[in-house]
PDB file of C-alpha atoms in Angstrom:
ATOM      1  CA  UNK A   1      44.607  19.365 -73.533  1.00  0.00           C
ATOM      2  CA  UNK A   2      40.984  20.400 -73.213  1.00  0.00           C
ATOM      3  CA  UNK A   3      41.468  23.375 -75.441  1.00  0.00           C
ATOM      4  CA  UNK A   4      43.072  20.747 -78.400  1.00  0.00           C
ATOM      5  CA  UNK A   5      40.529  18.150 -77.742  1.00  0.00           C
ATOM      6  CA  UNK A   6      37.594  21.159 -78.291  1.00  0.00           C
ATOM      7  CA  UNK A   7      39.056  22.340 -81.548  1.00  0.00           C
ATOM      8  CA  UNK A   8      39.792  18.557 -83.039  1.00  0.00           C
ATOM      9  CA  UNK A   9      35.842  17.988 -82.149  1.00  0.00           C
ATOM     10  CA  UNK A  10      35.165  21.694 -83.753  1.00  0.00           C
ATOM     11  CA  UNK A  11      37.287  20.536 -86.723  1.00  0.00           C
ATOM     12  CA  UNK A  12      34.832  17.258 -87.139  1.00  0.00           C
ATOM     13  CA  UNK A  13      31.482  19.355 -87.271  1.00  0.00           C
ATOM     14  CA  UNK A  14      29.583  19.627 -90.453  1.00  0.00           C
ATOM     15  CA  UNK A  15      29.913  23.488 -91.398  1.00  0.00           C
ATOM     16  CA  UNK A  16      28.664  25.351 -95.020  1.00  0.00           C
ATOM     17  CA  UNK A  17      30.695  26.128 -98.375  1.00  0.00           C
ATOM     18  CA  UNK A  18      31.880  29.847 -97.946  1.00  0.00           C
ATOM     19  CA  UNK A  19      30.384  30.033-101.912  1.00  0.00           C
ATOM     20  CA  UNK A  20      27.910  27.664-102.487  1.00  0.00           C
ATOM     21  CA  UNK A  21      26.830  27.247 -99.035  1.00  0.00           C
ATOM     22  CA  UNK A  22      26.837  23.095 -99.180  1.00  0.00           C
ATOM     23  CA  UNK A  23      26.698  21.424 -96.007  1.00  0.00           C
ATOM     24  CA  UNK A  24      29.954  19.545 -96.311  1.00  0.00           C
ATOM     25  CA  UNK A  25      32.937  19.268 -92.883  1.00  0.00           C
ATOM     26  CA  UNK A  26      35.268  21.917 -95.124  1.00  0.00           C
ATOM     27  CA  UNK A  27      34.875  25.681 -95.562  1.00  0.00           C
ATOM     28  CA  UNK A  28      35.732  25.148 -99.264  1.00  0.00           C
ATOM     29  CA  UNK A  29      33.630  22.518-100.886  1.00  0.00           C
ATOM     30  CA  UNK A  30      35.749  20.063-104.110  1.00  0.00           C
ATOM     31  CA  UNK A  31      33.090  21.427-106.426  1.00  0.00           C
ATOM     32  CA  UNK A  32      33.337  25.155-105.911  1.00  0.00           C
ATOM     33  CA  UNK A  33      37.053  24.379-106.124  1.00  0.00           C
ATOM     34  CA  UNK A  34      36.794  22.757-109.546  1.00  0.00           C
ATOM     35  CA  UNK A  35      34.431  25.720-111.025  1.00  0.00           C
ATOM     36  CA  UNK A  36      36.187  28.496-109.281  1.00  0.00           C
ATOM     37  CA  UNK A  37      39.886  27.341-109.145  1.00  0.00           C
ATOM     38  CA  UNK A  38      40.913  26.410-112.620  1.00  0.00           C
ATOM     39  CA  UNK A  39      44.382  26.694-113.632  1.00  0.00           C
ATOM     40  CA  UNK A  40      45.547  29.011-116.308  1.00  0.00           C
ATOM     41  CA  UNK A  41      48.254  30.451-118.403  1.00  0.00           C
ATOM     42  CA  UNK A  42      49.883  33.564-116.347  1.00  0.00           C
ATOM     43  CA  UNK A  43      53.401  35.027-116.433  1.00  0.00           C
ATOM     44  CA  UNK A  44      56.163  32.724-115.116  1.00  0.00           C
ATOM     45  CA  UNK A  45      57.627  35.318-112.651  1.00  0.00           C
ATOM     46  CA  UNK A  46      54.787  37.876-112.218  1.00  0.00           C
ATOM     47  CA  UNK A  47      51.590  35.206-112.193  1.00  0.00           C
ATOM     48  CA  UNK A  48      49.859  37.869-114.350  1.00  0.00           C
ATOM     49  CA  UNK A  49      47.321  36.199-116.343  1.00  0.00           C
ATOM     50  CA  UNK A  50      47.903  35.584-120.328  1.00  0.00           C
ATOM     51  CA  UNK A  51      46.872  34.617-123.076  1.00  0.00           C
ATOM     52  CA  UNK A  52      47.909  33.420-126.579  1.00  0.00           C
ATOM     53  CA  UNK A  53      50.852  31.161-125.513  1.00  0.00           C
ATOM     54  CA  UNK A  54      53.442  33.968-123.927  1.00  0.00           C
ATOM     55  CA  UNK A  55      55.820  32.807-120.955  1.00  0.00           C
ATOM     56  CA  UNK A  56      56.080  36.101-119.685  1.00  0.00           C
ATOM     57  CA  UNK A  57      54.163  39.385-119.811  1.00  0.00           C
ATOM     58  CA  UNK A  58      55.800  42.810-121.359  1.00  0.00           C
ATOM     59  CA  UNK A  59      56.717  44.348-118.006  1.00  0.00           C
ATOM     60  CA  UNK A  60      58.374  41.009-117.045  1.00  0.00           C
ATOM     61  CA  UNK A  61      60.368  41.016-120.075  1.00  0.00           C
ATOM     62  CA  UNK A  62      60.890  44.609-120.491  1.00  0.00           C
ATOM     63  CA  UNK A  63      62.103  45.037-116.161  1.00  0.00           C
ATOM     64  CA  UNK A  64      62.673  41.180-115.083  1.00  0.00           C
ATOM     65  CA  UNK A  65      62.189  40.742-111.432  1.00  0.00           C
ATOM     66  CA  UNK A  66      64.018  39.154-108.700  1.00  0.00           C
ATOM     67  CA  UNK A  67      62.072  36.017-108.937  1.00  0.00           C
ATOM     68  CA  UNK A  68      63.432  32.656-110.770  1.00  0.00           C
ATOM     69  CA  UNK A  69      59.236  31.807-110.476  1.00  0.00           C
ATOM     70  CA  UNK A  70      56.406  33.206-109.329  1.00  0.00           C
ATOM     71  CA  UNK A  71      52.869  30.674-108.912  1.00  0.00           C
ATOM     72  CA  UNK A  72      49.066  31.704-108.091  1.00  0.00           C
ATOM     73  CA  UNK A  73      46.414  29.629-107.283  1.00  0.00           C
ATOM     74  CA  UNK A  74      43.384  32.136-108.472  1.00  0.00           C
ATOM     75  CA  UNK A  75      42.431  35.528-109.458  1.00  0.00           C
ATOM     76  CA  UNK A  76      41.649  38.128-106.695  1.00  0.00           C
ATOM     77  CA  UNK A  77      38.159  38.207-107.705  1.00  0.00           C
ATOM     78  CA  UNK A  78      34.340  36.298-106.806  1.00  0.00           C
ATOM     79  CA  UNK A  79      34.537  34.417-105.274  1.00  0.00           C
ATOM     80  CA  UNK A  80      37.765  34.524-103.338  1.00  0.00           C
ATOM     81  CA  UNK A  81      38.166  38.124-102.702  1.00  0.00           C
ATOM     82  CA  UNK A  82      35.527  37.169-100.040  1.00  0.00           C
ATOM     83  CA  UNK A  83      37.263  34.473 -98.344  1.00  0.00           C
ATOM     84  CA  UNK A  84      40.573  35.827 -98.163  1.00  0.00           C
ATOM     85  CA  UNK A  85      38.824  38.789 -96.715  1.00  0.00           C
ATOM     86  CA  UNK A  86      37.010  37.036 -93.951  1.00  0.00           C
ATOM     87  CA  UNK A  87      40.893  35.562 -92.942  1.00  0.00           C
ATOM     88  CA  UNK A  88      42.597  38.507 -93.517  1.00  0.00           C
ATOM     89  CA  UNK A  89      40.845  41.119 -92.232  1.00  0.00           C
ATOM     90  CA  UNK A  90      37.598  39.545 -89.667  1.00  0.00           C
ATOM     91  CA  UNK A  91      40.324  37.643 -87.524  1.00  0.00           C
ATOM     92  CA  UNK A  92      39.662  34.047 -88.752  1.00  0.00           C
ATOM     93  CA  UNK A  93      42.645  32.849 -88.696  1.00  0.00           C
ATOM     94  CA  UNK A  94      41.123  28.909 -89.140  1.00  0.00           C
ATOM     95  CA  UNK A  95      40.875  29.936 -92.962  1.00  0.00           C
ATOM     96  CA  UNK A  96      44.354  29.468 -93.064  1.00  0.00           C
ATOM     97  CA  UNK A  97      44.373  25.727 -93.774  1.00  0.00           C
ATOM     98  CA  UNK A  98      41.946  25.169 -96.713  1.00  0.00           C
ATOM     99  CA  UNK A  99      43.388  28.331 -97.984  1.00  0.00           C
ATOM    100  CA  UNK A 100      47.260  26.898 -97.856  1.00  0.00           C
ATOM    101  CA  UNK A 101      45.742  23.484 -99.468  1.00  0.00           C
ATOM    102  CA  UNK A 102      44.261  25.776-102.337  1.00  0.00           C
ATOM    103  CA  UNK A 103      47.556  27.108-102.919  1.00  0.00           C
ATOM    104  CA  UNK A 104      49.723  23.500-102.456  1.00  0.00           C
ATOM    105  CA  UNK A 105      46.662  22.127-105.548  1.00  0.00           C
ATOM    106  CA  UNK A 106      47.902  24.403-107.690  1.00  0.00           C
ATOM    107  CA  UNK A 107      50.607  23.403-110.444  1.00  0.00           C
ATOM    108  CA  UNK A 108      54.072  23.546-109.746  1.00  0.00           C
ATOM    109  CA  UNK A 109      53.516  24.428-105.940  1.00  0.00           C
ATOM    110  CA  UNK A 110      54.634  21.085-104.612  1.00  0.00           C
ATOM    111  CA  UNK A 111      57.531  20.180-106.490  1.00  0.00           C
ATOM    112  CA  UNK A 112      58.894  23.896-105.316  1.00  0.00           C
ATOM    113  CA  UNK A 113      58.292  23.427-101.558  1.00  0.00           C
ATOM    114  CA  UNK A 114      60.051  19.776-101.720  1.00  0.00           C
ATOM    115  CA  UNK A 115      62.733  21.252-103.392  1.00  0.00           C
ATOM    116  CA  UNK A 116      63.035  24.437-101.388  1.00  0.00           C
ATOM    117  CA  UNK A 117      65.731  24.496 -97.961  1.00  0.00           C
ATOM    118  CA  UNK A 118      63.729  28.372 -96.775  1.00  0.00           C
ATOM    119  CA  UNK A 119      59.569  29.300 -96.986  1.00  0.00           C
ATOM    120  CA  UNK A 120      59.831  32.611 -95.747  1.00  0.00           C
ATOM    121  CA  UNK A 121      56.362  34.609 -95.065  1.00  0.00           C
ATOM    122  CA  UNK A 122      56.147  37.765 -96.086  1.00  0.00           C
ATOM    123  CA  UNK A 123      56.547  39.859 -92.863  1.00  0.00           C
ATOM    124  CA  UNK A 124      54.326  41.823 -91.171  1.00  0.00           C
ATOM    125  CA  UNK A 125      55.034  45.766 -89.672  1.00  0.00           C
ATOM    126  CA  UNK A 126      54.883  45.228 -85.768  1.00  0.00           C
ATOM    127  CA  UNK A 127      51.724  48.454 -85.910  1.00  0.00           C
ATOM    128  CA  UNK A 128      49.973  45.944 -88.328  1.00  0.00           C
ATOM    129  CA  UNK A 129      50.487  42.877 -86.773  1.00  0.00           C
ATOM    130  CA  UNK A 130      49.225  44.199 -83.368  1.00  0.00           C
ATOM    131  CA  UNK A 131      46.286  45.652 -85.124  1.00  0.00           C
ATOM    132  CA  UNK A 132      45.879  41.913 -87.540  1.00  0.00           C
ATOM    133  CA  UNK A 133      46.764  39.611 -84.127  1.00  0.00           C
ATOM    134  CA  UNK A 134      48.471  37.051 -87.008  1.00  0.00           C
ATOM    135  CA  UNK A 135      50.359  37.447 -89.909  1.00  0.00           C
ATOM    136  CA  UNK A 136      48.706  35.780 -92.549  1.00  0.00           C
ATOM    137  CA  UNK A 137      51.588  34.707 -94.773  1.00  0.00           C
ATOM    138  CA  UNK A 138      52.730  32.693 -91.566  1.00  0.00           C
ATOM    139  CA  UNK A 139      49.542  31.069 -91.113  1.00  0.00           C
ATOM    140  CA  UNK A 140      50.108  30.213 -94.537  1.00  0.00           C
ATOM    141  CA  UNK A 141      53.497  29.117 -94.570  1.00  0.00           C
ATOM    142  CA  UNK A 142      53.081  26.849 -92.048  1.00  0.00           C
ATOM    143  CA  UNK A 143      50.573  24.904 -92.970  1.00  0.00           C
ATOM    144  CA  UNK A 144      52.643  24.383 -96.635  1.00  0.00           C
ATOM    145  CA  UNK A 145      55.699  23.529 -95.007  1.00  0.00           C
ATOM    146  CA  UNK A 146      55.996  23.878 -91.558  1.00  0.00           C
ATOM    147  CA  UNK A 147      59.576  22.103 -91.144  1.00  0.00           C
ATOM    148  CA  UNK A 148      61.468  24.783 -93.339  1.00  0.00           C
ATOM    149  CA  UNK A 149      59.135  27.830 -92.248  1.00  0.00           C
ATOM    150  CA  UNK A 150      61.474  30.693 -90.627  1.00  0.00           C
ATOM    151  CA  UNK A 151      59.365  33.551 -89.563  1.00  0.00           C
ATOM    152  CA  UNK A 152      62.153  35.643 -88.144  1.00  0.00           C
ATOM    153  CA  UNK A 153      65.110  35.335 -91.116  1.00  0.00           C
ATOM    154  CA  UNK A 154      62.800  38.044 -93.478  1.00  0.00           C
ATOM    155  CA  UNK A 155      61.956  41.238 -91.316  1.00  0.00           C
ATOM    156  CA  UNK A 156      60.032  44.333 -91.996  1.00  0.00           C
ATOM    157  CA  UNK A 157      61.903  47.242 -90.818  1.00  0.00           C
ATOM    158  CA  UNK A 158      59.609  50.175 -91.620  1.00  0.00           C
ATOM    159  CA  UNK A 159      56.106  50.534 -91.214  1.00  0.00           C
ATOM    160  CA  UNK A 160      54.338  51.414 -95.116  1.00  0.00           C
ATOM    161  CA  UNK A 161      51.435  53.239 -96.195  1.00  0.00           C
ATOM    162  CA  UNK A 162      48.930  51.131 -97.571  1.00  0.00           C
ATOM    163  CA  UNK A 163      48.921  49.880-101.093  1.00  0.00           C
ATOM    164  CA  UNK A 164      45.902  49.814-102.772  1.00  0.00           C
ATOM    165  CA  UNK A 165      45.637  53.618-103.846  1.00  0.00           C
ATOM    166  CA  UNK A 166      49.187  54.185-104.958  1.00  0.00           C
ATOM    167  CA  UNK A 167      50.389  53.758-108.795  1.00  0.00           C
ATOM    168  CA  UNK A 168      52.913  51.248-109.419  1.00  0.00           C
ATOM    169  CA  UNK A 169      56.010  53.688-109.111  1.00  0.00           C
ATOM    170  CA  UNK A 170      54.451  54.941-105.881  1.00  0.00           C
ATOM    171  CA  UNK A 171      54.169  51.426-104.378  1.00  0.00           C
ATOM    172  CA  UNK A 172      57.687  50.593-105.538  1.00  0.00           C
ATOM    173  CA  UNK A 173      58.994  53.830-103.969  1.00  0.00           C
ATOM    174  CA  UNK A 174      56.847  52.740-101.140  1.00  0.00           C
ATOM    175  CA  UNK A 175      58.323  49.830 -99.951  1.00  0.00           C
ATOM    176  CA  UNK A 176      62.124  51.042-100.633  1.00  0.00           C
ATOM    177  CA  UNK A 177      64.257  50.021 -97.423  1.00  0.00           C
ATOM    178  CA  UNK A 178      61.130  48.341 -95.827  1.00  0.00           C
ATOM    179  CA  UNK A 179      62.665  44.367 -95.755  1.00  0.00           C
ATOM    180  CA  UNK A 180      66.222  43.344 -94.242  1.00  0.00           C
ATOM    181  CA  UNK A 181      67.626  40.258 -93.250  1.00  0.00           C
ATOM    182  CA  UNK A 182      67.957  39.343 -89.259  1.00  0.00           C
ATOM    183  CA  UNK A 183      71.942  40.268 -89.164  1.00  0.00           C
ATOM    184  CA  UNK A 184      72.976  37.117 -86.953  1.00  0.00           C
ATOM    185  CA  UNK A 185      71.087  34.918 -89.357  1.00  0.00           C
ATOM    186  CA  UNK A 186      71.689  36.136 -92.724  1.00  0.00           C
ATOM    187  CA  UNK A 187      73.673  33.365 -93.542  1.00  0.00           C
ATOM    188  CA  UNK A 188      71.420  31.016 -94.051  1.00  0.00           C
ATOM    189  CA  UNK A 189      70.245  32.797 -97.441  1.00  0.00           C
ATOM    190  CA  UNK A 190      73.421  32.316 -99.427  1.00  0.00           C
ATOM    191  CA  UNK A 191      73.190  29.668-101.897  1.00  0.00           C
ATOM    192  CA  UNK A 192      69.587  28.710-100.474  1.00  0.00           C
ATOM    193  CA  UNK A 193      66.506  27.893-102.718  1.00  0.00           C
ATOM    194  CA  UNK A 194      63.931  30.174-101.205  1.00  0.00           C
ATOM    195  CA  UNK A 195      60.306  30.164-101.282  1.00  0.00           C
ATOM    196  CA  UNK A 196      58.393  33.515-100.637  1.00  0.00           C
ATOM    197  CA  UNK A 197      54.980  32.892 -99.657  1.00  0.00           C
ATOM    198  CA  UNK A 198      52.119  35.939 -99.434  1.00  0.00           C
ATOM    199  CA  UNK A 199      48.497  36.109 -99.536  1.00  0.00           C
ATOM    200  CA  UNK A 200      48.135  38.887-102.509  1.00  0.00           C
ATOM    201  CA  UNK A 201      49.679  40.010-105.017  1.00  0.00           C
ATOM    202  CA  UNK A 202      49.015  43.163-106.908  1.00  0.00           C
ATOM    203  CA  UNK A 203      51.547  44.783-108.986  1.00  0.00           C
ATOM    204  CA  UNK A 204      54.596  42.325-106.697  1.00  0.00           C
ATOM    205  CA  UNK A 205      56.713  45.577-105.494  1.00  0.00           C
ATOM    206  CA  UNK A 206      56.402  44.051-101.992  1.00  0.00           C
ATOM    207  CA  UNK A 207      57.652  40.820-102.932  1.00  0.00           C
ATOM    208  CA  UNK A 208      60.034  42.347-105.365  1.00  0.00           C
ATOM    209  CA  UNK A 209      61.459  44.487-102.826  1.00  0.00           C
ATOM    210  CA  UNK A 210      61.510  41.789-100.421  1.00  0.00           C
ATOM    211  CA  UNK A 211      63.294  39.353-102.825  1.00  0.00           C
ATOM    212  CA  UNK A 212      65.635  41.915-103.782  1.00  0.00           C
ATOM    213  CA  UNK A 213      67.005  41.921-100.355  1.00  0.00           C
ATOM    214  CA  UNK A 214      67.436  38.049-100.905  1.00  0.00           C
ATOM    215  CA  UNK A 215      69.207  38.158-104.069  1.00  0.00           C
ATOM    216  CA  UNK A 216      72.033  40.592-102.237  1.00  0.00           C
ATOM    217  CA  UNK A 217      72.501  37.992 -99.228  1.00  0.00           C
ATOM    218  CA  UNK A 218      73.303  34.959-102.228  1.00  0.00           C
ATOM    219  CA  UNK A 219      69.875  33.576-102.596  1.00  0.00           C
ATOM    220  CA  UNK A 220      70.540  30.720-105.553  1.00  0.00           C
ATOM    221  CA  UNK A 221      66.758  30.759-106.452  1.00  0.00           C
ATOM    222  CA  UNK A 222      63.653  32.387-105.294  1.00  0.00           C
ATOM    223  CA  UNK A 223      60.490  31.096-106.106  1.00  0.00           C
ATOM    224  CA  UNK A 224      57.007  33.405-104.732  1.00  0.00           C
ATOM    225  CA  UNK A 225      53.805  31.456-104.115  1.00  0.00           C
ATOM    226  CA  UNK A 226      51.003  33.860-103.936  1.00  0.00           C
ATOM    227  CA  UNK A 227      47.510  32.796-103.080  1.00  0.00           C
ATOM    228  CA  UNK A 228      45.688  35.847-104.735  1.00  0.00           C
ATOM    229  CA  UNK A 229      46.241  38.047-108.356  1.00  0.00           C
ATOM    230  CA  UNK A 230      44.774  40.900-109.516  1.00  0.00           C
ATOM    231  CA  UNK A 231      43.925  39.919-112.529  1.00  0.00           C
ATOM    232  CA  UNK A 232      43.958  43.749-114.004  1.00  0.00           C
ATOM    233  CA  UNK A 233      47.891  44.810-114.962  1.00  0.00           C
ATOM    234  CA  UNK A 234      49.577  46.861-113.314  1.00  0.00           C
ATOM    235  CA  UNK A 235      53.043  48.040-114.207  1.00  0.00           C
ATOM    236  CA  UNK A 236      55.872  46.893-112.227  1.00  0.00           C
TER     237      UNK A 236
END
């Protein structure tokens, strides 16, 4: 009781703007959002920025992926690079909730998590989450829809060599036979509408890969909401 009265007072303080450094009781402040969270066009199932009116980008259309949709609140760039940093990767796991409320503001999000019966985070490796402490997909997921959240339906089964460095066939070959389905509960997947929620996304063989495995247990539609995009192309 002590420890939930603390944080609710904690919650109450004034604190600064991550970006703009405003003295405001949010770590996001409505302005920066405005400026630095606009929506615009990107790929319906990739989130890929575009331009000139196209629904889908030329790897999309050329190798369509597993995903019926695929929605992004902002570019992985200034300034929220930085803030997804200081969640992901400095243990502040408190970021979680103005991040999530980013992501629910963005177009499309909310009509796909009311219609949705699964949100399934994006799973961790056990190494990584002991090294992490929290997966931040969950922290995430629950904070968009905590009733249909199911953190152990989508496993990770193999522990993966880091992303960031490998080309897009690489990171495809990389995550090969890295996501199953918990056997005992795999039936809860067929004929579901499914929501895949992750942090980033860079060239999507993670959540391809991971969706993939949902389309072969019956999945009837999978939509990915992805907080982050590179906004440079990278082949899928």
């Amino acid at each position: 009781m002590l420890r939930r009265g603390l944080a609710s007072l904690l919650s109450r303080l004034p604190s600064q703007c991550a970006v703009c450094h405003s003295w405001q009781d949010q770590p996001l402040c409505e302005a920066c959002i405005q400026r630095f969270a606009q929506p615009q066009p990107r790929c319906r199932t990739c989130a890929l920025p575009l331009t000139g009116g196209a629904l889908q980008c030329g790897a999309c259309l050329r190798h369509p992926p597993p995903l019926d949709a695929c929605l992004c609140a902002v570019d992985y760039a200034y300034p929220w690079a930085d803030c997804i940093a200081r969640f992901k990767f400095r243990a502040q796991p408190g970021w979680a909730g103005a991040l999530a409320e980013l992501l629910r503001h963005t177009p499309w999000v909310e009509p796909a998590l009311e219609r949705c019966t699964l949100v399934l985070p994006m799973p961790l490796s056990a190494p990584r989450l002991r090294q992490r402490g929290f997966n931040q997909a969950l922290e995430l997921a629950r904070r968009l829809a905590p009733d249909k959240t199911d953190a152990r339906l989508l496993l990770r089964i193999r522990d993966t060599a880091p992303q960031l460095d490998l080309s897009a066939a690489q990171r495809r070959h990389n995550v090969r036979g890295a996501f199953a389905l918990e056997p005992l509960r795999a039936g809860r997947v067929r004929g579901a509408d499914a929501v895949l929620v992750d942090d980033v996304m860079t060239s999507g063989a993670s959540l391809f890969a991971a969706a993939e495995v949902l389309r072969a247990a019956g999945a009837a539609r999978l939509t990915a909401l992805v907080l982050a995009r590179t906004p440079t192309p990278v082949e899928h």
